[in-house]
PDB file of C-alpha atoms in Angstrom:
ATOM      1  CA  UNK A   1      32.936  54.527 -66.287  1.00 70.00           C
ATOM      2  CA  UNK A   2      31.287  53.739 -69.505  1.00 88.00           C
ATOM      3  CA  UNK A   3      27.743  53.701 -70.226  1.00 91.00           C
ATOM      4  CA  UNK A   4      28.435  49.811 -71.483  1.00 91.00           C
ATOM      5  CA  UNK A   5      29.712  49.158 -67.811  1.00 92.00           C
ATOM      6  CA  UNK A   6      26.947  51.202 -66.113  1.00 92.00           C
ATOM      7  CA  UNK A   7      24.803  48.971 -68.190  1.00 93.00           C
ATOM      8  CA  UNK A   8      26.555  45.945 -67.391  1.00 93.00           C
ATOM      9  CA  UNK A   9      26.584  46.649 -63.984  1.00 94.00           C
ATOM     10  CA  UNK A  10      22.450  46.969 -63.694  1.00 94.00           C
ATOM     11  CA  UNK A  11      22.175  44.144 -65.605  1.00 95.00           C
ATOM     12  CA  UNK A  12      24.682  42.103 -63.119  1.00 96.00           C
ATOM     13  CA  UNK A  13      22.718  43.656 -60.131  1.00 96.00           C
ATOM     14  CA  UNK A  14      18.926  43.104 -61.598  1.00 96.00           C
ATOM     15  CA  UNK A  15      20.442  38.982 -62.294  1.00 97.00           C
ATOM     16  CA  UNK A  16      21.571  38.877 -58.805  1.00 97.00           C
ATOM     17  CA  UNK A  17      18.379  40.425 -57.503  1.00 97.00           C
ATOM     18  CA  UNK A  18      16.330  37.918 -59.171  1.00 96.00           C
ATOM     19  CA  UNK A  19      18.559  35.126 -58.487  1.00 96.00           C
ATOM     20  CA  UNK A  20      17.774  36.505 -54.615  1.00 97.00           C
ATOM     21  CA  UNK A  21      13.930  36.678 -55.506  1.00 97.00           C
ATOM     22  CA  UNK A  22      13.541  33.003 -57.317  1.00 97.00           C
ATOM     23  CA  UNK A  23      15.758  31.500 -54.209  1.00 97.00           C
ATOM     24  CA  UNK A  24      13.573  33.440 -51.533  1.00 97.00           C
ATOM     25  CA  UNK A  25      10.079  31.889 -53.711  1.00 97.00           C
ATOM     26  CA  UNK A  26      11.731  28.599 -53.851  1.00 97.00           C
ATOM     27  CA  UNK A  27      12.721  28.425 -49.936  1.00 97.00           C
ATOM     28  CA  UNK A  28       8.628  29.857 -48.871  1.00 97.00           C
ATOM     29  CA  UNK A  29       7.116  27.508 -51.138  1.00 96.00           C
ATOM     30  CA  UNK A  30       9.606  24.804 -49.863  1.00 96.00           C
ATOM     31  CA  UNK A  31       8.571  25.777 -45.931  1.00 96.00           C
ATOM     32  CA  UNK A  32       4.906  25.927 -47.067  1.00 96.00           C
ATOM     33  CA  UNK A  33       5.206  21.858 -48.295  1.00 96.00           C
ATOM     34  CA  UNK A  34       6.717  20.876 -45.156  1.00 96.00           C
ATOM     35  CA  UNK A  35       4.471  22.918 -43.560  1.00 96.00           C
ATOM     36  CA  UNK A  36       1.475  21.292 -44.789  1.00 96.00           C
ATOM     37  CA  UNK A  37       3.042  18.312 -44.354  1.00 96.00           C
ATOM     38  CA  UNK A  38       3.663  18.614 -40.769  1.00 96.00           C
ATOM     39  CA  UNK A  39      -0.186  20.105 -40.488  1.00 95.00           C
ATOM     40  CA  UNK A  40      -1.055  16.895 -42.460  1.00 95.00           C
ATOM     41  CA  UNK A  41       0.717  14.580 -40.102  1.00 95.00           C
ATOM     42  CA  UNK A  42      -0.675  16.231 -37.072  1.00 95.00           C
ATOM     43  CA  UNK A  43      -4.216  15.656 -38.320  1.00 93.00           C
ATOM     44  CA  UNK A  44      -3.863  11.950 -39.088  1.00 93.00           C
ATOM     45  CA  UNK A  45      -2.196  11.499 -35.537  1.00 93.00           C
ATOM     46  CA  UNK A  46      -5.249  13.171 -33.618  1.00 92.00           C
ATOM     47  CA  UNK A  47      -6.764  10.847 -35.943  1.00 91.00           C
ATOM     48  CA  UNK A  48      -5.055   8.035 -34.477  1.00 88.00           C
ATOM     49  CA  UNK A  49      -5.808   9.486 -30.979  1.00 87.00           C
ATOM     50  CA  UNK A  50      -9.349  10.264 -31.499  1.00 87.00           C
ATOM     51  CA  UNK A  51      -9.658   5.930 -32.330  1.00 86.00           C
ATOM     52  CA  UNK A  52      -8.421   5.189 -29.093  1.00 84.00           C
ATOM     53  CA  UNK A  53     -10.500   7.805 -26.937  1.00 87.00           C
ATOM     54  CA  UNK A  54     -13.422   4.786 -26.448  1.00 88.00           C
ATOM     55  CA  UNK A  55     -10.635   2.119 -25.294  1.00 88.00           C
ATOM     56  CA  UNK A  56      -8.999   4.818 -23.172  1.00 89.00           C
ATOM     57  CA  UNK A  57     -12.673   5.594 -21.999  1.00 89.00           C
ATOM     58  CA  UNK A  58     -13.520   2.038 -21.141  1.00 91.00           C
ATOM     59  CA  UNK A  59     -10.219   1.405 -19.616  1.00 93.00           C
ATOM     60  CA  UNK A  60     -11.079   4.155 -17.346  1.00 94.00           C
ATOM     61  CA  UNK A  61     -14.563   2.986 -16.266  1.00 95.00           C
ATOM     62  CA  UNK A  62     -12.699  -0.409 -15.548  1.00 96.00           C
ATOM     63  CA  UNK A  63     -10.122   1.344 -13.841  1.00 97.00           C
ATOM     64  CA  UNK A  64     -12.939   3.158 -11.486  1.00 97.00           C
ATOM     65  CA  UNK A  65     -15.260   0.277 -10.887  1.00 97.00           C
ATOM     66  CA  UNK A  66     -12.017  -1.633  -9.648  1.00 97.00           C
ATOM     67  CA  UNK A  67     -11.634   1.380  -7.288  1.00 97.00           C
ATOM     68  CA  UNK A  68     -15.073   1.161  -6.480  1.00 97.00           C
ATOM     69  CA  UNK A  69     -14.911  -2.539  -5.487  1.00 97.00           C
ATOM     70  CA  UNK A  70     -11.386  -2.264  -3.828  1.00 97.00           C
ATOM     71  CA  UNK A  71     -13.137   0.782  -1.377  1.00 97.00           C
ATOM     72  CA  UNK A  72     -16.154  -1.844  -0.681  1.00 97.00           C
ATOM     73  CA  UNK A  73     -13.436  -4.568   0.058  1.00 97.00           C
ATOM     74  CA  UNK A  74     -11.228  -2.478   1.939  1.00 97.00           C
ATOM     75  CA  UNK A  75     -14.393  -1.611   4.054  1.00 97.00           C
ATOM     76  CA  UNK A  76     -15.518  -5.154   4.434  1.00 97.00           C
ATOM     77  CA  UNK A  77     -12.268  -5.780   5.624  1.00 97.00           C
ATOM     78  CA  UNK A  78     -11.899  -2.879   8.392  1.00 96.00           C
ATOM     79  CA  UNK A  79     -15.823  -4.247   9.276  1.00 97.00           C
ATOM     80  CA  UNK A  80     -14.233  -7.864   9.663  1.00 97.00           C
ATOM     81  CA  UNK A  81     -11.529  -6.736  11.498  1.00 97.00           C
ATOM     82  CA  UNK A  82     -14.016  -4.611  14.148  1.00 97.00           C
ATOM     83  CA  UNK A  83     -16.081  -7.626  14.133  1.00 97.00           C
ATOM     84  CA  UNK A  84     -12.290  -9.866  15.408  1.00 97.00           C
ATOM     85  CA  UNK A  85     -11.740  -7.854  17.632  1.00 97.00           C
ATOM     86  CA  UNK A  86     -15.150  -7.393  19.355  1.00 97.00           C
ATOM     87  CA  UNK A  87     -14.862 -11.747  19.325  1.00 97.00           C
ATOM     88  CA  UNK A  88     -11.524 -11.270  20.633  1.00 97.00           C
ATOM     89  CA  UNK A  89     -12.897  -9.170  23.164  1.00 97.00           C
ATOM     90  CA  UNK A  90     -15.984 -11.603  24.426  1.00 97.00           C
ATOM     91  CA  UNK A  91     -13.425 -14.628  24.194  1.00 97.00           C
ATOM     92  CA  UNK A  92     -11.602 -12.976  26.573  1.00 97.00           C
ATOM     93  CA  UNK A  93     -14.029 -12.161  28.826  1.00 97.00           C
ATOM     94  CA  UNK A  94     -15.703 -15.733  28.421  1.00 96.00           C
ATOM     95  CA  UNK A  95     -12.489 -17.220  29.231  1.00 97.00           C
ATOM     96  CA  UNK A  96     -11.952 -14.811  32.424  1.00 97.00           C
ATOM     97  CA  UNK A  97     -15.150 -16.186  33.770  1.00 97.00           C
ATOM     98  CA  UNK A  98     -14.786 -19.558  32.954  1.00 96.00           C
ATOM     99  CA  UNK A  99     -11.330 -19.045  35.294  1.00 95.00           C
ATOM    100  CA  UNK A 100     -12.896 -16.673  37.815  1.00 95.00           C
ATOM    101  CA  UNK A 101     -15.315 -20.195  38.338  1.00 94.00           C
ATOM    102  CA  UNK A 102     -13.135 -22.880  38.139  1.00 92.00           C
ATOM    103  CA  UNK A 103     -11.072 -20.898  40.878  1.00 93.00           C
ATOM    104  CA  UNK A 104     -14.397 -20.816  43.332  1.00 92.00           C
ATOM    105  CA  UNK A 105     -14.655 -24.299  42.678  1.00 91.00           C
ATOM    106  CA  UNK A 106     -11.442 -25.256  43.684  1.00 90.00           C
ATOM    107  CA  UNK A 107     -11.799 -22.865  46.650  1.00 90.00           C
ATOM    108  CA  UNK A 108     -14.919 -25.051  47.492  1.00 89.00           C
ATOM    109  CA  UNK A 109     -13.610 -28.332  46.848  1.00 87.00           C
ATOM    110  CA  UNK A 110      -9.516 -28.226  45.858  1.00 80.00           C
ATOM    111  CA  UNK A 111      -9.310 -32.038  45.900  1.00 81.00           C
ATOM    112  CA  UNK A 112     -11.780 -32.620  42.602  1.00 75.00           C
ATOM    113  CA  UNK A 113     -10.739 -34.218  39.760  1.00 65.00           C
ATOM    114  CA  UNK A 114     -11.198 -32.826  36.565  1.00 58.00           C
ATOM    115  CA  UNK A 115     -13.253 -34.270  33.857  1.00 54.00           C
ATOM    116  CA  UNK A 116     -10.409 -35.162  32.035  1.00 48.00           C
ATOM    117  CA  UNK A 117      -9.399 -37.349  35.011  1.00 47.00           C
ATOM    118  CA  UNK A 118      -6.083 -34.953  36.075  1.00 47.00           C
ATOM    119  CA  UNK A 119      -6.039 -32.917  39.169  1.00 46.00           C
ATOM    120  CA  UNK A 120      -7.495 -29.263  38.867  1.00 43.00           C
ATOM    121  CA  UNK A 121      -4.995 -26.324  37.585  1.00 46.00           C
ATOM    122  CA  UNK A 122      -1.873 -25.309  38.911  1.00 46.00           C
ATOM    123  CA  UNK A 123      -3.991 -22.464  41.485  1.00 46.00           C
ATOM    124  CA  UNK A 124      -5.416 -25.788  42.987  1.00 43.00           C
ATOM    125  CA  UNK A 125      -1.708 -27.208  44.255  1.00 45.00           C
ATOM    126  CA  UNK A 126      -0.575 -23.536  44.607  1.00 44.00           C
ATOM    127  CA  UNK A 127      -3.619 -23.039  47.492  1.00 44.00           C
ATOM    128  CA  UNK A 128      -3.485 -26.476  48.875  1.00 46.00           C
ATOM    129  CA  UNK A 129       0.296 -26.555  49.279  1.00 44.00           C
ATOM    130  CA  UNK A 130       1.850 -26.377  52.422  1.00 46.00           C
ATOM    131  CA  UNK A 131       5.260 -24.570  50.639  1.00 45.00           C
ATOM    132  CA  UNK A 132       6.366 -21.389  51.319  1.00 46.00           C
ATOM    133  CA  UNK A 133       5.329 -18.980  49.066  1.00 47.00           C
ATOM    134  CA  UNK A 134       9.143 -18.041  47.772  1.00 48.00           C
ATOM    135  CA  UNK A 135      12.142 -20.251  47.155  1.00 49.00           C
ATOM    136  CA  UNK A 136      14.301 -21.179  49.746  1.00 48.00           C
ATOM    137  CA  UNK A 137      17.507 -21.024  48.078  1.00 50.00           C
ATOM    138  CA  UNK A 138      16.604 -17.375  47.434  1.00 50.00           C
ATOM    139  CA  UNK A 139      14.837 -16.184  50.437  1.00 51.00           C
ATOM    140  CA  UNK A 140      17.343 -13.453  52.232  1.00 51.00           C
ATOM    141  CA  UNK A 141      15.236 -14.298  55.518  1.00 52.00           C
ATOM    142  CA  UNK A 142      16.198 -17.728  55.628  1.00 52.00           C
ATOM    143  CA  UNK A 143      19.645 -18.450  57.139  1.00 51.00           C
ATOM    144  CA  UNK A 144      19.683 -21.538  55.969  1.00 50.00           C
ATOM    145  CA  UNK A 145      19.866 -23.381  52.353  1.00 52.00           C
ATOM    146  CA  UNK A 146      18.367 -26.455  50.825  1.00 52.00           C
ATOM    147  CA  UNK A 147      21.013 -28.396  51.696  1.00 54.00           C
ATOM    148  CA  UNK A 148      20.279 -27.869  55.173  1.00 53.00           C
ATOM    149  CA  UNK A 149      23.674 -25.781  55.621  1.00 52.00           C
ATOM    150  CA  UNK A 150      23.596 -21.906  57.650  1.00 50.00           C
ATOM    151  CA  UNK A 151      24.387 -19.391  54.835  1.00 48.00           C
ATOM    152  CA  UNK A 152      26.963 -16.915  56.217  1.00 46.00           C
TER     153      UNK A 152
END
């Protein structure tokens, strides 16, 4: 080899190297734009986000008074229902002695009239009936059937 291709050859190798070098430059300066760019973007989106913290903030004070006045509700309601059922419970027993009465009365006197001008309840006829207590047609001691006929 000559000294003119040695020469050559450097030369080809020291273009090629610096080809290499401007390329490598151009692709880090290239990554530093987008880079800053993408740093860029990210501030003026925490930006963005950083505007909305006091709506997000108020949002969430509505959202926790509404808890706060769906907890007293809910408890109002679980007081209303107690207070049903304790009513419930009275009517009942107001009822049971109103019954337990208007039975002695009828005991007492079974022929009254009510106020409302009809005979007394059902336990009035039931007491002052002269029926058997079950049904004929159905009583397995009877022999015979409504009809007046022996049952075989």
């Amino acid at each position: 080899m000559s000294t003119t291709s040695l020469v050559l050859l450097v030369i080809a190798v020291l273009v090629v190297a610096a080809l290499v070098a401007v390329a490598v430059v151009v692709l880090l300066q290239r990554n530093a734009r987008l880079r800053a760019a993408r740093v860029e973007q990210a501030g003026q989106l925490r930006t963005q986000a950083a505007a909305h913290d006091e709506p997000i903030a108020a949002s969430r004070n509505r959202v926790e008074e509404a808890q706060v006045r769906a907890d007293e509700a809910h408890a109002r309601a679980d007081e209303a229902d107690r207070e049903v059922d304790l009513a419930e419970q009275v009517l009942a027993q107001d009822e049971a002695q109103q019954e337990d009465r208007l039975r002695a009365a009828d005991e007492l006197d079974p022929h009254r009239e009510t106020e409302a001008g009809s005979t007394t309840s059902s336990t009035t006829s039931a007491t002052t009936s002269t029926a058997p207590a079950t049904d004929p047609a159905t009583d397995p001691a009877d022999p015979v059937d409504p009809e007046g006929r022996h049952r075989a």
